[in-house]
Protein backbone atom coordinates (compact mmCIF):
# COMPACT_ATOMS: atom_id res chain seq x y z
CA UNK A 1 0.00 0.00 0.00
CA UNK A 2 1.30 3.47 -0.84
CA UNK A 3 -0.05 6.52 0.98
CA UNK A 4 0.97 9.72 -0.81
CA UNK A 5 -0.38 12.47 1.48
CA UNK A 6 -3.14 13.52 3.85
CA UNK A 7 -6.04 14.03 1.45
CA UNK A 8 -8.23 15.82 3.98
CA UNK A 9 -9.00 16.42 7.63
CA UNK A 10 -12.70 16.15 8.44
CA UNK A 11 -14.05 18.53 11.07
CA UNK A 12 -17.54 18.19 12.52
CA UNK A 13 -19.32 21.52 12.92
CA UNK A 14 -22.75 22.55 14.15
CA UNK A 15 -23.27 25.21 11.49
CA UNK A 16 -21.60 25.00 8.09
CA UNK A 17 -22.28 28.67 7.36
CA UNK A 18 -20.71 29.84 10.63
CA UNK A 19 -17.73 27.52 10.22
CA UNK A 20 -17.18 28.70 6.61
CA UNK A 21 -17.20 32.32 7.82
CA UNK A 22 -14.72 31.42 10.56
CA UNK A 23 -12.25 29.83 8.13
CA UNK A 24 -12.72 32.54 5.50
CA UNK A 25 -12.68 35.64 7.71
CA UNK A 26 -10.37 34.62 10.52
CA UNK A 27 -7.99 32.27 8.77
CA UNK A 28 -8.06 33.85 5.31
CA UNK A 29 -8.94 30.63 3.48
CA UNK A 30 -11.45 30.35 0.64
CA UNK A 31 -14.20 27.76 0.50
CA UNK A 32 -14.14 26.36 -3.04
CA UNK A 33 -17.00 23.87 -2.90
CA UNK A 34 -20.07 22.90 -0.91
CA UNK A 35 -21.60 19.48 -1.45
CA UNK A 36 -24.27 17.36 0.17
CA UNK A 37 -23.54 13.65 0.54
CA UNK A 38 -27.06 12.33 1.06
CA UNK A 39 -25.98 8.75 1.82
CA UNK A 40 -23.76 10.00 4.69
CA UNK A 41 -26.37 12.51 5.95
CA UNK A 42 -23.86 15.37 5.73
CA UNK A 43 -23.29 18.67 4.00
CA UNK A 44 -19.63 19.42 3.39
CA UNK A 45 -17.52 22.50 2.61
CA UNK A 46 -13.96 22.30 1.30
CA UNK A 47 -10.83 24.43 1.67
CA UNK A 48 -7.54 23.61 -0.07
CA UNK A 49 -4.17 23.96 1.64
CA UNK A 50 -1.42 22.66 -0.60
CA UNK A 51 -2.32 19.05 -1.38
CA UNK A 52 -4.53 18.75 1.68
CA UNK A 53 -8.11 19.81 2.18
CA UNK A 54 -10.06 20.78 5.23
CA UNK A 55 -13.54 19.26 5.01
CA UNK A 56 -16.15 20.84 7.24
CA UNK A 57 -19.02 18.48 8.00
CA UNK A 58 -22.50 19.55 9.07
CA UNK A 59 -25.08 16.92 9.86
CA UNK A 60 -28.31 16.91 7.87
CA UNK A 61 -29.96 14.38 10.22
CA UNK A 62 -29.34 13.88 13.97
CA UNK A 63 -28.96 10.09 13.66
CA UNK A 64 -26.26 10.35 10.95
CA UNK A 65 -22.55 9.79 11.79
CA UNK A 66 -21.83 13.51 12.24
CA UNK A 67 -25.05 14.12 14.19
CA UNK A 68 -24.13 11.34 16.64
CA UNK A 69 -20.53 12.57 16.90
CA UNK A 70 -21.64 16.16 17.65
CA UNK A 71 -24.04 14.98 20.31
CA UNK A 72 -21.40 12.80 22.04
CA UNK A 73 -18.22 14.84 21.59
CA UNK A 74 -19.19 18.25 20.27
CA UNK A 75 -17.41 20.08 17.45
CA UNK A 76 -13.91 18.99 16.52
CA UNK A 77 -11.75 16.75 14.36
CA UNK A 78 -13.87 13.86 13.15
CA UNK A 79 -11.58 11.91 10.81
CA UNK A 80 -8.27 11.80 8.97
CA UNK A 81 -8.21 10.81 5.31
CA UNK A 82 -5.16 9.41 3.53
CA UNK A 83 -4.72 9.41 -0.26
CA UNK A 84 -3.83 5.94 -1.54
CA UNK A 85 -1.99 5.65 -4.83
CA UNK A 86 -1.82 2.05 -5.90
CA UNK A 87 -5.33 0.68 -5.55
CA UNK A 88 -7.81 1.25 -2.75
CA UNK A 89 -9.09 -2.33 -2.73
CA UNK A 90 -5.53 -3.63 -2.35
CA UNK A 91 -4.98 -1.23 0.56
CA UNK A 92 -8.21 -2.40 2.22
CA UNK A 93 -7.25 -6.06 1.83
CA UNK A 94 -3.88 -5.29 3.36
CA UNK A 95 -5.48 -3.52 6.31
CA UNK A 96 -7.95 -6.36 6.86
CA UNK A 97 -5.05 -8.86 6.80
CA UNK A 98 -3.36 -6.77 9.49
CA UNK A 99 -6.44 -7.12 11.67
CA UNK A 100 -7.94 -3.65 11.26
CA UNK A 101 -11.73 -3.39 11.37
CA UNK A 102 -13.00 -2.13 8.03
CA UNK A 103 -16.24 -0.19 8.03
CA UNK A 104 -16.27 -0.51 4.24
CA UNK A 105 -14.94 -3.77 2.82
CA UNK A 106 -15.16 -2.33 -0.68
CA UNK A 107 -14.61 1.25 -1.91
CA UNK A 108 -17.68 3.43 -2.29
CA UNK A 109 -18.29 6.92 -3.65
CA UNK A 110 -17.73 9.87 -1.32
CA UNK A 111 -17.66 13.65 -1.67
CA UNK A 112 -15.85 15.06 -4.72
CA UNK A 113 -16.47 11.76 -6.51
CA UNK A 114 -13.58 10.09 -4.69
CA UNK A 115 -13.54 6.37 -4.00
CA UNK A 116 -13.45 6.08 -0.23
CA UNK A 117 -13.49 3.57 2.61
CA UNK A 118 -13.48 4.00 6.39
CA UNK A 119 -11.65 2.08 9.11
CA UNK A 120 -13.14 1.85 12.60
CA UNK A 121 -11.50 4.21 15.14
CA UNK A 122 -11.38 1.38 17.70
CA UNK A 123 -8.75 -0.34 15.54
CA UNK A 124 -6.76 2.80 14.65
CA UNK A 125 -5.84 4.25 18.06
CA UNK A 126 -9.07 6.21 18.37
CA UNK A 127 -8.79 8.04 15.04
CA UNK A 128 -11.55 7.42 12.50
CA UNK A 129 -9.48 6.83 9.37
CA UNK A 130 -10.52 7.14 5.75
CA UNK A 131 -8.65 5.96 2.67
CA UNK A 132 -9.35 7.80 -0.59
CA UNK A 133 -8.48 7.34 -4.22
CA UNK A 134 -9.28 9.50 -7.23
N1 LIG B 1 -13.55 9.38 15.98
C1 LIG B 1 -13.20 8.64 17.07
N2 LIG B 1 -14.08 7.84 17.73
C2 LIG B 1 -15.37 7.84 17.29
C3 LIG B 1 -15.78 8.59 16.18
C4 LIG B 1 -14.83 9.38 15.52
N3 LIG B 1 -15.15 10.12 14.48
N4 LIG B 1 -17.10 8.36 15.99
C5 LIG B 1 -17.50 7.52 16.94
N5 LIG B 1 -16.45 7.19 17.71
C6 LIG B 1 -16.46 6.29 18.87
C7 LIG B 1 -17.50 6.72 19.89
O1 LIG B 1 -16.97 7.66 20.78
C8 LIG B 1 -17.84 5.40 20.55
O2 LIG B 1 -16.85 5.10 21.50
P1 LIG B 1 -17.26 4.40 22.91
O3 LIG B 1 -17.80 3.05 22.55
O4 LIG B 1 -15.96 4.34 23.65
O5 LIG B 1 -18.29 5.31 23.52
C9 LIG B 1 -17.73 4.38 19.41
O6 LIG B 1 -16.89 4.99 18.42
C10 LIG B 1 -19.08 4.07 18.81
O7 LIG B 1 -19.69 5.32 18.50
P2 LIG B 1 -21.24 5.54 18.25
O8 LIG B 1 -21.56 6.95 18.56
O9 LIG B 1 -22.04 4.45 18.92
O10 LIG B 1 -21.37 5.44 16.72
P3 LIG B 1 -21.48 4.20 15.79
O11 LIG B 1 -20.78 2.98 16.30
O12 LIG B 1 -22.90 4.06 15.36
O13 LIG B 1 -20.63 4.79 14.56
C11 LIG B 1 -18.66 4.93 13.31
C12 LIG B 1 -19.30 5.15 14.67
C13 LIG B 1 -17.24 5.44 13.35
C14 LIG B 1 -18.69 3.41 13.03
C15 LIG B 1 -19.54 5.68 12.25
O14 LIG B 1 -19.54 7.06 12.56
C16 LIG B 1 -19.08 5.47 10.83
O15 LIG B 1 -19.38 4.46 10.20
N6 LIG B 1 -18.32 6.44 10.26
C17 LIG B 1 -17.87 6.37 8.89
C18 LIG B 1 -18.72 7.22 7.99
C19 LIG B 1 -18.65 8.68 8.35
O16 LIG B 1 -18.10 9.07 9.37
N7 LIG B 1 -19.22 9.52 7.48
C20 LIG B 1 -19.23 10.96 7.66
C21 LIG B 1 -18.19 11.63 6.80
C22 LIG B 1 -18.54 11.50 5.35
C23 LIG B 1 -17.58 12.17 4.39
O17 LIG B 1 -16.42 12.49 4.71
O18 LIG B 1 -18.03 12.41 3.26
mmCIF file with all atom_site columns, N, CA and C and ligand atoms in Angstrom, residues 37 40 42 55 57 65-66 68-69 72-73 78-79 103 108 118 120-122 126 128 130, ligand 1:
data_model
loop_
_atom_site.group_PDB
_atom_site.id
_atom_site.type_symbol
_atom_site.label_atom_id
_atom_site.label_alt_id
_atom_site.label_comp_id
_atom_site.label_asym_id
_atom_site.label_entity_id
_atom_site.label_seq_id
_atom_site.pdbx_PDB_ins_code
_atom_site.Cartn_x
_atom_site.Cartn_y
_atom_site.Cartn_z
_atom_site.occupancy
_atom_site.B_iso_or_equiv
_atom_site.pdbx_formal_charge
_atom_site.auth_seq_id
_atom_site.auth_comp_id
_atom_site.auth_asym_id
_atom_site.auth_atom_id
_atom_site.pdbx_PDB_model_num
ATOM   1   N N   . UNK A 1 37  ? -23.680 15.088 0.788  1.00 0.00 ? 37  UNK A N   1
ATOM   2   C CA  . UNK A 1 37  ? -23.539 13.652 0.540  1.00 0.00 ? 37  UNK A CA  1
ATOM   3   C C   . UNK A 1 37  ? -24.723 12.997 1.256  1.00 0.00 ? 37  UNK A C   1
ATOM   4   N N   . UNK A 1 40  ? -24.460 9.843  3.407  1.00 0.00 ? 40  UNK A N   1
ATOM   5   C CA  . UNK A 1 40  ? -23.763 10.000 4.691  1.00 0.00 ? 40  UNK A CA  1
ATOM   6   C C   . UNK A 1 40  ? -24.484 10.971 5.638  1.00 0.00 ? 40  UNK A C   1
ATOM   7   N N   . UNK A 1 42  ? -24.706 14.216 5.442  1.00 0.00 ? 42  UNK A N   1
ATOM   8   C CA  . UNK A 1 42  ? -23.860 15.374 5.735  1.00 0.00 ? 42  UNK A CA  1
ATOM   9   C C   . UNK A 1 42  ? -23.862 16.378 4.585  1.00 0.00 ? 42  UNK A C   1
ATOM   10  N N   . UNK A 1 55  ? -12.142 19.567 5.354  1.00 0.00 ? 55  UNK A N   1
ATOM   11  C CA  . UNK A 1 55  ? -13.536 19.255 5.005  1.00 0.00 ? 55  UNK A CA  1
ATOM   12  C C   . UNK A 1 55  ? -14.405 19.528 6.236  1.00 0.00 ? 55  UNK A C   1
ATOM   13  N N   . UNK A 1 57  ? -17.901 19.418 8.112  1.00 0.00 ? 57  UNK A N   1
ATOM   14  C CA  . UNK A 1 57  ? -19.020 18.484 8.002  1.00 0.00 ? 57  UNK A CA  1
ATOM   15  C C   . UNK A 1 57  ? -20.159 18.915 8.916  1.00 0.00 ? 57  UNK A C   1
ATOM   16  N N   . UNK A 1 65  ? -23.839 9.906  11.073 1.00 0.00 ? 65  UNK A N   1
ATOM   17  C CA  . UNK A 1 65  ? -22.549 9.793  11.792 1.00 0.00 ? 65  UNK A CA  1
ATOM   18  C C   . UNK A 1 65  ? -22.067 11.116 12.385 1.00 0.00 ? 65  UNK A C   1
ATOM   19  N N   . UNK A 1 66  ? -22.293 12.213 11.705 1.00 0.00 ? 66  UNK A N   1
ATOM   20  C CA  . UNK A 1 66  ? -21.833 13.513 12.235 1.00 0.00 ? 66  UNK A CA  1
ATOM   21  C C   . UNK A 1 66  ? -22.780 13.992 13.339 1.00 0.00 ? 66  UNK A C   1
ATOM   22  N N   . UNK A 1 68  ? -24.448 12.114 15.426 1.00 0.00 ? 68  UNK A N   1
ATOM   23  C CA  . UNK A 1 68  ? -24.135 11.343 16.642 1.00 0.00 ? 68  UNK A CA  1
ATOM   24  C C   . UNK A 1 68  ? -22.830 11.820 17.268 1.00 0.00 ? 68  UNK A C   1
ATOM   25  N N   . UNK A 1 69  ? -21.843 12.108 16.407 1.00 0.00 ? 69  UNK A N   1
ATOM   26  C CA  . UNK A 1 69  ? -20.530 12.572 16.898 1.00 0.00 ? 69  UNK A CA  1
ATOM   27  C C   . UNK A 1 69  ? -20.681 13.905 17.624 1.00 0.00 ? 69  UNK A C   1
ATOM   28  N N   . UNK A 1 72  ? -22.275 13.458 21.045 1.00 0.00 ? 72  UNK A N   1
ATOM   29  C CA  . UNK A 1 72  ? -21.405 12.802 22.039 1.00 0.00 ? 72  UNK A CA  1
ATOM   30  C C   . UNK A 1 72  ? -20.190 13.639 22.397 1.00 0.00 ? 72  UNK A C   1
ATOM   31  N N   . UNK A 1 73  ? -19.537 14.211 21.368 1.00 0.00 ? 73  UNK A N   1
ATOM   32  C CA  . UNK A 1 73  ? -18.222 14.837 21.593 1.00 0.00 ? 73  UNK A CA  1
ATOM   33  C C   . UNK A 1 73  ? -18.202 16.339 21.333 1.00 0.00 ? 73  UNK A C   1
ATOM   34  N N   . UNK A 1 78  ? -13.045 15.058 13.244 1.00 0.00 ? 78  UNK A N   1
ATOM   35  C CA  . UNK A 1 78  ? -13.865 13.861 13.148 1.00 0.00 ? 78  UNK A CA  1
ATOM   36  C C   . UNK A 1 78  ? -13.100 12.701 12.504 1.00 0.00 ? 78  UNK A C   1
ATOM   37  N N   . UNK A 1 79  ? -12.342 12.984 11.439 1.00 0.00 ? 79  UNK A N   1
ATOM   38  C CA  . UNK A 1 79  ? -11.576 11.906 10.808 1.00 0.00 ? 79  UNK A CA  1
ATOM   39  C C   . UNK A 1 79  ? -10.384 12.434 10.029 1.00 0.00 ? 79  UNK A C   1
ATOM   40  N N   . UNK A 1 103 ? -14.823 -0.555 8.059  1.00 0.00 ? 103 UNK A N   1
ATOM   41  C CA  . UNK A 1 103 ? -16.244 -0.185 8.032  1.00 0.00 ? 103 UNK A CA  1
ATOM   42  C C   . UNK A 1 103 ? -16.790 -0.367 6.620  1.00 0.00 ? 103 UNK A C   1
ATOM   43  N N   . UNK A 1 108 ? -16.405 2.851  -1.849 1.00 0.00 ? 108 UNK A N   1
ATOM   44  C CA  . UNK A 1 108 ? -17.678 3.435  -2.288 1.00 0.00 ? 108 UNK A CA  1
ATOM   45  C C   . UNK A 1 108 ? -17.433 4.890  -2.639 1.00 0.00 ? 108 UNK A C   1
ATOM   46  N N   . UNK A 1 118 ? -13.802 3.626  5.009  1.00 0.00 ? 118 UNK A N   1
ATOM   47  C CA  . UNK A 1 118 ? -13.484 3.999  6.391  1.00 0.00 ? 118 UNK A CA  1
ATOM   48  C C   . UNK A 1 118 ? -12.996 2.789  7.197  1.00 0.00 ? 118 UNK A C   1
ATOM   49  N N   . UNK A 1 120 ? -12.560 1.528  11.297 1.00 0.00 ? 120 UNK A N   1
ATOM   50  C CA  . UNK A 1 120 ? -13.143 1.849  12.603 1.00 0.00 ? 120 UNK A CA  1
ATOM   51  C C   . UNK A 1 120 ? -12.105 2.458  13.544 1.00 0.00 ? 120 UNK A C   1
ATOM   52  N N   . UNK A 1 121 ? -12.473 3.557  14.240 1.00 0.00 ? 121 UNK A N   1
ATOM   53  C CA  . UNK A 1 121 ? -11.502 4.215  15.140 1.00 0.00 ? 121 UNK A CA  1
ATOM   54  C C   . UNK A 1 121 ? -11.002 3.307  16.266 1.00 0.00 ? 121 UNK A C   1
ATOM   55  N N   . UNK A 1 122 ? -11.805 2.287  16.622 1.00 0.00 ? 122 UNK A N   1
ATOM   56  C CA  . UNK A 1 122 ? -11.384 1.380  17.703 1.00 0.00 ? 122 UNK A CA  1
ATOM   57  C C   . UNK A 1 122 ? -10.148 0.570  17.293 1.00 0.00 ? 122 UNK A C   1
ATOM   58  N N   . UNK A 1 126 ? -8.065  5.194  18.058 1.00 0.00 ? 126 UNK A N   1
ATOM   59  C CA  . UNK A 1 126 ? -9.065  6.215  18.367 1.00 0.00 ? 126 UNK A CA  1
ATOM   60  C C   . UNK A 1 126 ? -9.297  7.252  17.282 1.00 0.00 ? 126 UNK A C   1
ATOM   61  N N   . UNK A 1 128 ? -10.787 7.905  13.658 1.00 0.00 ? 128 UNK A N   1
ATOM   62  C CA  . UNK A 1 128 ? -11.547 7.422  12.503 1.00 0.00 ? 128 UNK A CA  1
ATOM   63  C C   . UNK A 1 128 ? -10.723 7.735  11.251 1.00 0.00 ? 128 UNK A C   1
ATOM   64  N N   . UNK A 1 130 ? -9.930  7.336  7.070  1.00 0.00 ? 130 UNK A N   1
ATOM   65  C CA  . UNK A 1 130 ? -10.523 7.144  5.746  1.00 0.00 ? 130 UNK A CA  1
ATOM   66  C C   . UNK A 1 130 ? -9.394  6.972  4.738  1.00 0.00 ? 130 UNK A C   1
HETATM 67  N N1  . LIG B 2 .   ? -13.551 9.378  15.978 1.00 0.00 ? 1   LIG B N1  1
HETATM 68  C C1  . LIG B 2 .   ? -13.202 8.639  17.070 1.00 0.00 ? 1   LIG B C1  1
HETATM 69  N N2  . LIG B 2 .   ? -14.077 7.842  17.731 1.00 0.00 ? 1   LIG B N2  1
HETATM 70  C C2  . LIG B 2 .   ? -15.370 7.837  17.291 1.00 0.00 ? 1   LIG B C2  1
HETATM 71  C C3  . LIG B 2 .   ? -15.781 8.586  16.181 1.00 0.00 ? 1   LIG B C3  1
HETATM 72  C C4  . LIG B 2 .   ? -14.826 9.382  15.518 1.00 0.00 ? 1   LIG B C4  1
HETATM 73  N N3  . LIG B 2 .   ? -15.150 10.115 14.475 1.00 0.00 ? 1   LIG B N3  1
HETATM 74  N N4  . LIG B 2 .   ? -17.103 8.363  15.988 1.00 0.00 ? 1   LIG B N4  1
HETATM 75  C C5  . LIG B 2 .   ? -17.502 7.515  16.939 1.00 0.00 ? 1   LIG B C5  1
HETATM 76  N N5  . LIG B 2 .   ? -16.450 7.195  17.708 1.00 0.00 ? 1   LIG B N5  1
HETATM 77  C C6  . LIG B 2 .   ? -16.459 6.291  18.869 1.00 0.00 ? 1   LIG B C6  1
HETATM 78  C C7  . LIG B 2 .   ? -17.504 6.716  19.889 1.00 0.00 ? 1   LIG B C7  1
HETATM 79  O O1  . LIG B 2 .   ? -16.970 7.656  20.779 1.00 0.00 ? 1   LIG B O1  1
HETATM 80  C C8  . LIG B 2 .   ? -17.837 5.403  20.553 1.00 0.00 ? 1   LIG B C8  1
HETATM 81  O O2  . LIG B 2 .   ? -16.853 5.098  21.499 1.00 0.00 ? 1   LIG B O2  1
HETATM 82  P P1  . LIG B 2 .   ? -17.260 4.404  22.906 1.00 0.00 ? 1   LIG B P1  1
HETATM 83  O O3  . LIG B 2 .   ? -17.802 3.047  22.546 1.00 0.00 ? 1   LIG B O3  1
HETATM 84  O O4  . LIG B 2 .   ? -15.959 4.337  23.649 1.00 0.00 ? 1   LIG B O4  1
HETATM 85  O O5  . LIG B 2 .   ? -18.286 5.305  23.521 1.00 0.00 ? 1   LIG B O5  1
HETATM 86  C C9  . LIG B 2 .   ? -17.733 4.382  19.410 1.00 0.00 ? 1   LIG B C9  1
HETATM 87  O O6  . LIG B 2 .   ? -16.895 4.988  18.424 1.00 0.00 ? 1   LIG B O6  1
HETATM 88  C C10 . LIG B 2 .   ? -19.079 4.073  18.810 1.00 0.00 ? 1   LIG B C10 1
HETATM 89  O O7  . LIG B 2 .   ? -19.686 5.319  18.497 1.00 0.00 ? 1   LIG B O7  1
HETATM 90  P P2  . LIG B 2 .   ? -21.245 5.538  18.250 1.00 0.00 ? 1   LIG B P2  1
HETATM 91  O O8  . LIG B 2 .   ? -21.560 6.954  18.558 1.00 0.00 ? 1   LIG B O8  1
HETATM 92  O O9  . LIG B 2 .   ? -22.043 4.452  18.919 1.00 0.00 ? 1   LIG B O9  1
HETATM 93  O O10 . LIG B 2 .   ? -21.373 5.441  16.723 1.00 0.00 ? 1   LIG B O10 1
HETATM 94  P P3  . LIG B 2 .   ? -21.484 4.201  15.787 1.00 0.00 ? 1   LIG B P3  1
HETATM 95  O O11 . LIG B 2 .   ? -20.778 2.982  16.300 1.00 0.00 ? 1   LIG B O11 1
HETATM 96  O O12 . LIG B 2 .   ? -22.896 4.062  15.362 1.00 0.00 ? 1   LIG B O12 1
HETATM 97  O O13 . LIG B 2 .   ? -20.632 4.793  14.561 1.00 0.00 ? 1   LIG B O13 1
HETATM 98  C C11 . LIG B 2 .   ? -18.662 4.926  13.308 1.00 0.00 ? 1   LIG B C11 1
HETATM 99  C C12 . LIG B 2 .   ? -19.297 5.149  14.669 1.00 0.00 ? 1   LIG B C12 1
HETATM 100 C C13 . LIG B 2 .   ? -17.235 5.438  13.346 1.00 0.00 ? 1   LIG B C13 1
HETATM 101 C C14 . LIG B 2 .   ? -18.690 3.408  13.031 1.00 0.00 ? 1   LIG B C14 1
HETATM 102 C C15 . LIG B 2 .   ? -19.540 5.684  12.246 1.00 0.00 ? 1   LIG B C15 1
HETATM 103 O O14 . LIG B 2 .   ? -19.539 7.056  12.558 1.00 0.00 ? 1   LIG B O14 1
HETATM 104 C C16 . LIG B 2 .   ? -19.081 5.474  10.831 1.00 0.00 ? 1   LIG B C16 1
HETATM 105 O O15 . LIG B 2 .   ? -19.381 4.459  10.198 1.00 0.00 ? 1   LIG B O15 1
HETATM 106 N N6  . LIG B 2 .   ? -18.322 6.441  10.259 1.00 0.00 ? 1   LIG B N6  1
HETATM 107 C C17 . LIG B 2 .   ? -17.875 6.366  8.889  1.00 0.00 ? 1   LIG B C17 1
HETATM 108 C C18 . LIG B 2 .   ? -18.722 7.220  7.992  1.00 0.00 ? 1   LIG B C18 1
HETATM 109 C C19 . LIG B 2 .   ? -18.648 8.676  8.347  1.00 0.00 ? 1   LIG B C19 1
HETATM 110 O O16 . LIG B 2 .   ? -18.102 9.073  9.367  1.00 0.00 ? 1   LIG B O16 1
HETATM 111 N N7  . LIG B 2 .   ? -19.218 9.519  7.483  1.00 0.00 ? 1   LIG B N7  1
HETATM 112 C C20 . LIG B 2 .   ? -19.227 10.958 7.661  1.00 0.00 ? 1   LIG B C20 1
HETATM 113 C C21 . LIG B 2 .   ? -18.190 11.629 6.796  1.00 0.00 ? 1   LIG B C21 1
HETATM 114 C C22 . LIG B 2 .   ? -18.539 11.502 5.353  1.00 0.00 ? 1   LIG B C22 1
HETATM 115 C C23 . LIG B 2 .   ? -17.581 12.174 4.393  1.00 0.00 ? 1   LIG B C23 1
HETATM 116 O O17 . LIG B 2 .   ? -16.416 12.492 4.715  1.00 0.00 ? 1   LIG B O17 1
HETATM 117 O O18 . LIG B 2 .   ? -18.029 12.409 3.259  1.00 0.00 ? 1   LIG B O18 1
#
